[in-house]
Amino acid sequence: MDKRIAESELIINSRGAVYHLDVRPEELAHTIITVGDPDRVGAVSQHFDKIEGKFQHREFVTHTGYIGNKRLSVVSTGIGTDNIDIVFNELDALVNIDFNTRLVKKDLTSLQIIRLGTSGALQDSIPVDSFVVSSFGLGLDNLMPYYAFETTEEEKQLLEAFRGQVALHPGSASPTIFAAANSLSSHFGEGFHHGITVTCPGFYAPQGRVLRGTLSNPNLIDNLTGFSYNHHRITNFEMETSGIYGMGRVLGHQCLSVSAIVANRIRQEFSKDSGAAVSNLIKKGLEIIAAI
Ligand code: R1P
Ligand code: URA
């Protein structure tokens, strides 16, 4: 039986827009670019031929417009998978729940969602200012254990290999792994490294960085860099990808995460112009996305 979703669960504001994003169903395109930094939304939409609408509430900025005939929305998520939980549930609600009846629609829409972000490399061979496509998102954060989901045989094997090779400190979240949408990653060939991206619940100790204090797991970076299973290795880490891939799996959307490498943790280098690296990724990414 169809179940009406209560006002406390799906919050719709006086504009008829979803609570955190402040976007109405007709204001969202079905191809969506997510970025962490709210200021990066304008850096993406400046390349649109036409902007149809701009919306903002808290750190969630959305611009919807066109490149040629392709309708696109760019949405900022802020930092972390806790925000991914909010953004993905609300993006999904905008297309798959009828805001008048509060019932899940009979015909579901699968969104194409591509993250254009920044990241730190975990391999010497992946220099700053290069680009990485996440073949898998491996979560050390704590979002996806709250959801029920299915995993493939390959994901199960990768996770088992990871558990065997990478010691996590007692009390850390149970790791999860989800593959990228092949329908999207296949478009990102030349000029992109491909590999497993580890998603961390923080930028400092959870990524092996300390300015002061002591790490509980000082071997984390070495263990991640040394991980290998079949032809897979861990290329980089950041703070959203596993949530994006995991929520895509749960809600039935096609997701891809692409990062500009701004730090190389093995060489201990930071990009001399990370702004240029991000704007190069945006230009290259938009060329590909507009043609998909
Ligand atoms: C940390 O500086 C932030 O940068 C990365 C991380 O995932 C985290 O969100 O991505 P964005 O540049 O897209 O925010
Ligand atoms: N974003 C991260 O999360 N880590 C880095 O090292 C660089 C960008």
PDB file of N, CA, C and O in Angstrom, residues 145-197:
ATOM      1  N   PRO A 145      26.691   2.623   7.058  1.00  0.00           N
ATOM      2  CA  PRO A 145      26.179   1.588   7.954  1.00  0.00           C
ATOM      3  C   PRO A 145      24.760   1.864   8.475  1.00  0.00           C
ATOM      4  O   PRO A 145      24.090   0.944   8.967  1.00  0.00           O
ATOM      5  N   TYR A 146      24.261   3.102   8.348  1.00  0.00           N
ATOM      6  CA  TYR A 146      22.882   3.400   8.774  1.00  0.00           C
ATOM      7  C   TYR A 146      21.847   2.944   7.745  1.00  0.00           C
ATOM      8  O   TYR A 146      20.651   2.955   8.029  1.00  0.00           O
ATOM      9  N   TYR A 147      22.274   2.628   6.522  1.00  0.00           N
ATOM     10  CA  TYR A 147      21.351   2.211   5.459  1.00  0.00           C
ATOM     11  C   TYR A 147      21.500   0.715   5.178  1.00  0.00           C
ATOM     12  O   TYR A 147      22.585   0.154   5.344  1.00  0.00           O
ATOM     13  N   ALA A 148      20.413   0.112   4.677  1.00  0.00           N
ATOM     14  CA  ALA A 148      20.486  -1.258   4.153  1.00  0.00           C
ATOM     15  C   ALA A 148      20.836  -1.147   2.677  1.00  0.00           C
ATOM     16  O   ALA A 148      20.289  -0.288   1.973  1.00  0.00           O
ATOM     17  N   PHE A 149      21.781  -1.954   2.218  1.00  0.00           N
ATOM     18  CA  PHE A 149      22.170  -1.895   0.790  1.00  0.00           C
ATOM     19  C   PHE A 149      22.702  -3.239   0.346  1.00  0.00           C
ATOM     20  O   PHE A 149      23.035  -4.101   1.162  1.00  0.00           O
ATOM     21  N   GLU A 150      22.788  -3.400  -0.972  1.00  0.00           N
ATOM     22  CA  GLU A 150      23.339  -4.621  -1.556  1.00  0.00           C
ATOM     23  C   GLU A 150      24.762  -4.337  -2.026  1.00  0.00           C
ATOM     24  O   GLU A 150      25.049  -3.211  -2.441  1.00  0.00           O
ATOM     25  N   THR A 151      25.625  -5.337  -1.965  1.00  0.00           N
ATOM     26  CA  THR A 151      26.980  -5.172  -2.514  1.00  0.00           C
ATOM     27  C   THR A 151      27.248  -6.258  -3.539  1.00  0.00           C
ATOM     28  O   THR A 151      26.693  -7.361  -3.450  1.00  0.00           O
ATOM     29  N   THR A 152      28.104  -5.955  -4.502  1.00  0.00           N
ATOM     30  CA  THR A 152      28.446  -6.939  -5.540  1.00  0.00           C
ATOM     31  C   THR A 152      29.520  -7.878  -4.997  1.00  0.00           C
ATOM     32  O   THR A 152      30.174  -7.581  -3.997  1.00  0.00           O
ATOM     33  N   GLU A 153      29.741  -8.965  -5.715  1.00  0.00           N
ATOM     34  CA  GLU A 153      30.788  -9.923  -5.340  1.00  0.00           C
ATOM     35  C   GLU A 153      32.160  -9.240  -5.339  1.00  0.00           C
ATOM     36  O   GLU A 153      32.967  -9.443  -4.433  1.00  0.00           O
ATOM     37  N   GLU A 154      32.417  -8.414  -6.359  1.00  0.00           N
ATOM     38  CA  GLU A 154      33.722  -7.726  -6.440  1.00  0.00           C
ATOM     39  C   GLU A 154      33.907  -6.774  -5.242  1.00  0.00           C
ATOM     40  O   GLU A 154      34.990  -6.702  -4.657  1.00  0.00           O
ATOM     41  N   GLU A 155      32.843  -6.061  -4.885  1.00  0.00           N
ATOM     42  CA  GLU A 155      32.923  -5.155  -3.727  1.00  0.00           C
ATOM     43  C   GLU A 155      33.215  -5.943  -2.443  1.00  0.00           C
ATOM     44  O   GLU A 155      34.030  -5.527  -1.617  1.00  0.00           O
ATOM     45  N   LYS A 156      32.565  -7.112  -2.303  1.00  0.00           N
ATOM     46  CA  LYS A 156      32.780  -7.952  -1.101  1.00  0.00           C
ATOM     47  C   LYS A 156      34.242  -8.396  -1.028  1.00  0.00           C
ATOM     48  O   LYS A 156      34.872  -8.364   0.030  1.00  0.00           O
ATOM     49  N   GLN A 157      34.782  -8.815  -2.191  1.00  0.00           N
ATOM     50  CA  GLN A 157      36.174  -9.293  -2.203  1.00  0.00           C
ATOM     51  C   GLN A 157      37.154  -8.155  -1.885  1.00  0.00           C
ATOM     52  O   GLN A 157      38.120  -8.342  -1.151  1.00  0.00           O
ATOM     53  N   LEU A 158      36.881  -6.981  -2.442  1.00  0.00           N
ATOM     54  CA  LEU A 158      37.754  -5.829  -2.176  1.00  0.00           C
ATOM     55  C   LEU A 158      37.737  -5.464  -0.689  1.00  0.00           C
ATOM     56  O   LEU A 158      38.773  -5.174  -0.098  1.00  0.00           O
ATOM     57  N   LEU A 159      36.549  -5.508  -0.106  1.00  0.00           N
ATOM     58  CA  LEU A 159      36.418  -5.157   1.307  1.00  0.00           C
ATOM     59  C   LEU A 159      37.139  -6.177   2.196  1.00  0.00           C
ATOM     60  O   LEU A 159      37.807  -5.814   3.169  1.00  0.00           O
ATOM     61  N   GLU A 160      37.039  -7.441   1.818  1.00  0.00           N
ATOM     62  CA  GLU A 160      37.721  -8.485   2.595  1.00  0.00           C
ATOM     63  C   GLU A 160      39.240  -8.286   2.503  1.00  0.00           C
ATOM     64  O   GLU A 160      39.954  -8.374   3.507  1.00  0.00           O
ATOM     65  N   ALA A 161      39.729  -7.984   1.291  1.00  0.00           N
ATOM     66  CA  ALA A 161      41.173  -7.736   1.111  1.00  0.00           C
ATOM     67  C   ALA A 161      41.586  -6.511   1.923  1.00  0.00           C
ATOM     68  O   ALA A 161      42.638  -6.496   2.572  1.00  0.00           O
ATOM     69  N   PHE A 162      40.746  -5.471   1.899  1.00  0.00           N
ATOM     70  CA  PHE A 162      41.057  -4.243   2.652  1.00  0.00           C
ATOM     71  C   PHE A 162      41.165  -4.545   4.146  1.00  0.00           C
ATOM     72  O   PHE A 162      42.117  -4.136   4.809  1.00  0.00           O
ATOM     73  N   ARG A 163      40.183  -5.309   4.655  1.00  0.00           N
ATOM     74  CA  ARG A 163      40.192  -5.640   6.100  1.00  0.00           C
ATOM     75  C   ARG A 163      41.450  -6.414   6.475  1.00  0.00           C
ATOM     76  O   ARG A 163      42.005  -6.235   7.550  1.00  0.00           O
ATOM     77  N   GLY A 164      41.918  -7.254   5.550  1.00  0.00           N
ATOM     78  CA  GLY A 164      43.122  -8.061   5.810  1.00  0.00           C
ATOM     79  C   GLY A 164      44.396  -7.228   5.763  1.00  0.00           C
ATOM     80  O   GLY A 164      45.372  -7.550   6.435  1.00  0.00           O
ATOM     81  N   GLN A 165      44.411  -6.175   4.951  1.00  0.00           N
ATOM     82  CA  GLN A 165      45.663  -5.433   4.729  1.00  0.00           C
ATOM     83  C   GLN A 165      45.765  -4.119   5.509  1.00  0.00           C
ATOM     84  O   GLN A 165      46.861  -3.608   5.711  1.00  0.00           O
ATOM     85  N   VAL A 166      44.616  -3.541   5.864  1.00  0.00           N
ATOM     86  CA  VAL A 166      44.661  -2.213   6.507  1.00  0.00           C
ATOM     87  C   VAL A 166      44.060  -2.304   7.909  1.00  0.00           C
ATOM     88  O   VAL A 166      42.854  -2.531   8.072  1.00  0.00           O
ATOM     89  N   ALA A 167      44.915  -2.164   8.910  1.00  0.00           N
ATOM     90  CA  ALA A 167      44.432  -2.218  10.303  1.00  0.00           C
ATOM     91  C   ALA A 167      43.791  -0.879  10.649  1.00  0.00           C
ATOM     92  O   ALA A 167      44.393   0.174  10.429  1.00  0.00           O
ATOM     93  N   LEU A 168      42.559  -0.939  11.147  1.00  0.00           N
ATOM     94  CA  LEU A 168      41.885   0.289  11.621  1.00  0.00           C
ATOM     95  C   LEU A 168      41.882   0.247  13.142  1.00  0.00           C
ATOM     96  O   LEU A 168      41.882  -0.832  13.736  1.00  0.00           O
ATOM     97  N   HIS A 169      41.869   1.400  13.772  1.00  0.00           N
ATOM     98  CA  HIS A 169      41.916   1.381  15.230  1.00  0.00           C
ATOM     99  C   HIS A 169      40.570   0.923  15.800  1.00  0.00           C
ATOM    100  O   HIS A 169      39.522   1.127  15.164  1.00  0.00           O
ATOM    101  N   PRO A 170      40.588   0.273  16.980  1.00  0.00           N
ATOM    102  CA  PRO A 170      39.333  -0.214  17.569  1.00  0.00           C
ATOM    103  C   PRO A 170      38.356   0.947  17.744  1.00  0.00           C
ATOM    104  O   PRO A 170      38.760   2.050  18.083  1.00  0.00           O
ATOM    105  N   GLY A 171      37.090   0.689  17.445  1.00  0.00           N
ATOM    106  CA  GLY A 171      36.084   1.737  17.618  1.00  0.00           C
ATOM    107  C   GLY A 171      35.831   2.519  16.348  1.00  0.00           C
ATOM    108  O   GLY A 171      34.909   3.328  16.286  1.00  0.00           O
ATOM    109  N   SER A 172      36.621   2.304  15.285  1.00  0.00           N
ATOM    110  CA  SER A 172      36.342   3.033  14.034  1.00  0.00           C
ATOM    111  C   SER A 172      35.165   2.371  13.323  1.00  0.00           C
ATOM    112  O   SER A 172      34.827   1.212  13.585  1.00  0.00           O
ATOM    113  N   ALA A 173      34.526   3.145  12.426  1.00  0.00           N
ATOM    114  CA  ALA A 173      33.328   2.650  11.734  1.00  0.00           C
ATOM    115  C   ALA A 173      33.703   1.460  10.858  1.00  0.00           C
ATOM    116  O   ALA A 173      34.834   1.325  10.397  1.00  0.00           O
ATOM    117  N   SER A 174      32.715   0.606  10.623  1.00  0.00           N
ATOM    118  CA  SER A 174      32.906  -0.543   9.743  1.00  0.00           C
ATOM    119  C   SER A 174      33.033  -0.037   8.298  1.00  0.00           C
ATOM    120  O   SER A 174      32.167   0.689   7.823  1.00  0.00           O
ATOM    121  N   PRO A 175      34.138  -0.367   7.580  1.00  0.00           N
ATOM    122  CA  PRO A 175      34.304   0.189   6.230  1.00  0.00           C
ATOM    123  C   PRO A 175      33.249  -0.318   5.243  1.00  0.00           C
ATOM    124  O   PRO A 175      32.705  -1.411   5.417  1.00  0.00           O
ATOM    125  N   THR A 176      32.962   0.492   4.237  1.00  0.00           N
ATOM    126  CA  THR A 176      32.015   0.115   3.177  1.00  0.00           C
ATOM    127  C   THR A 176      32.689   0.400   1.834  1.00  0.00           C
ATOM    128  O   THR A 176      33.608   1.218   1.772  1.00  0.00           O
ATOM    129  N   ILE A 177      32.235  -0.259   0.776  1.00  0.00           N
ATOM    130  CA  ILE A 177      32.799   0.051  -0.550  1.00  0.00           C
ATOM    131  C   ILE A 177      31.710  -0.047  -1.612  1.00  0.00           C
ATOM    132  O   ILE A 177      30.871  -0.952  -1.568  1.00  0.00           O
ATOM    133  N   PHE A 178      31.722   0.919  -2.537  1.00  0.00           N
ATOM    134  CA  PHE A 178      30.738   0.962  -3.627  1.00  0.00           C
ATOM    135  C   PHE A 178      31.450   1.381  -4.911  1.00  0.00           C
ATOM    136  O   PHE A 178      32.274   2.305  -4.897  1.00  0.00           O
ATOM    137  N   ALA A 179      31.072   0.750  -6.015  1.00  0.00           N
ATOM    138  CA  ALA A 179      31.684   1.064  -7.314  1.00  0.00           C
ATOM    139  C   ALA A 179      31.051   2.299  -7.926  1.00  0.00           C
ATOM    140  O   ALA A 179      29.896   2.635  -7.657  1.00  0.00           O
ATOM    141  N   ALA A 180      31.817   2.968  -8.787  1.00  0.00           N
ATOM    142  CA  ALA A 180      31.309   4.077  -9.602  1.00  0.00           C
ATOM    143  C   ALA A 180      30.329   3.542 -10.638  1.00  0.00           C
ATOM    144  O   ALA A 180      30.337   2.348 -10.964  1.00  0.00           O
ATOM    145  N   ALA A 181      29.502   4.447 -11.193  1.00  0.00           N
ATOM    146  CA  ALA A 181      28.625   4.065 -12.316  1.00  0.00           C
ATOM    147  C   ALA A 181      29.487   3.974 -13.568  1.00  0.00           C
ATOM    148  O   ALA A 181      30.071   4.964 -14.003  1.00  0.00           O
ATOM    149  N   ASN A 182      29.540   2.774 -14.125  1.00  0.00           N
ATOM    150  CA  ASN A 182      30.348   2.566 -15.327  1.00  0.00           C
ATOM    151  C   ASN A 182      29.851   3.425 -16.490  1.00  0.00           C
ATOM    152  O   ASN A 182      30.632   3.897 -17.326  1.00  0.00           O
ATOM    153  N   SER A 183      28.542   3.666 -16.526  1.00  0.00           N
ATOM    154  CA  SER A 183      27.948   4.480 -17.602  1.00  0.00           C
ATOM    155  C   SER A 183      28.544   5.885 -17.622  1.00  0.00           C
ATOM    156  O   SER A 183      28.544   6.564 -18.639  1.00  0.00           O
ATOM    157  N   LEU A 184      29.059   6.351 -16.478  1.00  0.00           N
ATOM    158  CA  LEU A 184      29.688   7.679 -16.415  1.00  0.00           C
ATOM    159  C   LEU A 184      31.207   7.577 -16.491  1.00  0.00           C
ATOM    160  O   LEU A 184      31.856   8.329 -17.215  1.00  0.00           O
ATOM    161  N   SER A 185      31.816   6.632 -15.761  1.00  0.00           N
ATOM    162  CA  SER A 185      33.294   6.589 -15.691  1.00  0.00           C
ATOM    163  C   SER A 185      33.890   6.283 -17.059  1.00  0.00           C
ATOM    164  O   SER A 185      34.998   6.733 -17.367  1.00  0.00           O
ATOM    165  N   SER A 186      33.147   5.570 -17.897  1.00  0.00           N
ATOM    166  CA  SER A 186      33.690   5.208 -19.222  1.00  0.00           C
ATOM    167  C   SER A 186      33.935   6.451 -20.088  1.00  0.00           C
ATOM    168  O   SER A 186      34.693   6.390 -21.052  1.00  0.00           O
ATOM    169  N   HIS A 187      33.323   7.576 -19.769  1.00  0.00           N
ATOM    170  CA  HIS A 187      33.532   8.804 -20.554  1.00  0.00           C
ATOM    171  C   HIS A 187      34.810   9.549 -20.132  1.00  0.00           C
ATOM    172  O   HIS A 187      35.232  10.481 -20.802  1.00  0.00           O
ATOM    173  N   PHE A 188      35.358   9.173 -18.971  1.00  0.00           N
ATOM    174  CA  PHE A 188      36.521   9.894 -18.443  1.00  0.00           C
ATOM    175  C   PHE A 188      37.771   9.048 -18.673  1.00  0.00           C
ATOM    176  O   PHE A 188      38.231   8.333 -17.793  1.00  0.00           O
ATOM    177  N   GLY A 189      38.296   9.094 -19.905  1.00  0.00           N
ATOM    178  CA  GLY A 189      39.448   8.256 -20.268  1.00  0.00           C
ATOM    179  C   GLY A 189      40.750   9.009 -20.182  1.00  0.00           C
ATOM    180  O   GLY A 189      41.316   9.197 -19.106  1.00  0.00           O
ATOM    181  N   GLU A 190      41.197   9.487 -21.339  1.00  0.00           N
ATOM    182  CA  GLU A 190      42.500  10.140 -21.438  1.00  0.00           C
ATOM    183  C   GLU A 190      42.605  11.357 -20.501  1.00  0.00           C
ATOM    184  O   GLU A 190      41.679  12.167 -20.423  1.00  0.00           O
ATOM    185  N   GLY A 191      43.745  11.434 -19.791  1.00  0.00           N
ATOM    186  CA  GLY A 191      43.953  12.588 -18.915  1.00  0.00           C
ATOM    187  C   GLY A 191      43.465  12.367 -17.492  1.00  0.00           C
ATOM    188  O   GLY A 191      43.565  13.268 -16.665  1.00  0.00           O
ATOM    189  N   PHE A 192      42.920  11.176 -17.221  1.00  0.00           N
ATOM    190  CA  PHE A 192      42.418  10.901 -15.861  1.00  0.00           C
ATOM    191  C   PHE A 192      43.055   9.626 -15.309  1.00  0.00           C
ATOM    192  O   PHE A 192      43.092   8.613 -15.993  1.00  0.00           O
ATOM    193  N   HIS A 193      43.577   9.683 -14.074  1.00  0.00           N
ATOM    194  CA  HIS A 193      43.952   8.466 -13.353  1.00  0.00           C
ATOM    195  C   HIS A 193      42.653   7.839 -12.841  1.00  0.00           C
ATOM    196  O   HIS A 193      41.675   8.549 -12.583  1.00  0.00           O
ATOM    197  N   HIS A 194      42.670   6.514 -12.663  1.00  0.00           N
ATOM    198  CA  HIS A 194      41.504   5.828 -12.089  1.00  0.00           C
ATOM    199  C   HIS A 194      41.973   4.994 -10.901  1.00  0.00           C
ATOM    200  O   HIS A 194      43.032   4.359 -10.972  1.00  0.00           O
ATOM    201  N   GLY A 195      41.230   4.982  -9.814  1.00  0.00           N
ATOM    202  CA  GLY A 195      41.603   4.144  -8.672  1.00  0.00           C
ATOM    203  C   GLY A 195      40.604   4.275  -7.540  1.00  0.00           C
ATOM    204  O   GLY A 195      39.637   5.039  -7.627  1.00  0.00           O
ATOM    205  N   ILE A 196      40.866   3.502  -6.482  1.00  0.00           N
ATOM    206  CA  ILE A 196      39.964   3.511  -5.311  1.00  0.00           C
ATOM    207  C   ILE A 196      40.195   4.796  -4.516  1.00  0.00           C
ATOM    208  O   ILE A 196      41.339   5.167  -4.249  1.00  0.00           O
ATOM    209  N   THR A 197      39.113   5.461  -4.161  1.00  0.00           N
ATOM    210  CA  THR A 197      39.182   6.657  -3.314  1.00  0.00           C
ATOM    211  C   THR A 197      38.694   6.306  -1.916  1.00  0.00           C
ATOM    212  O   THR A 197      37.603   5.735  -1.765  1.00  0.00           O
TER     213      THR A 197
END
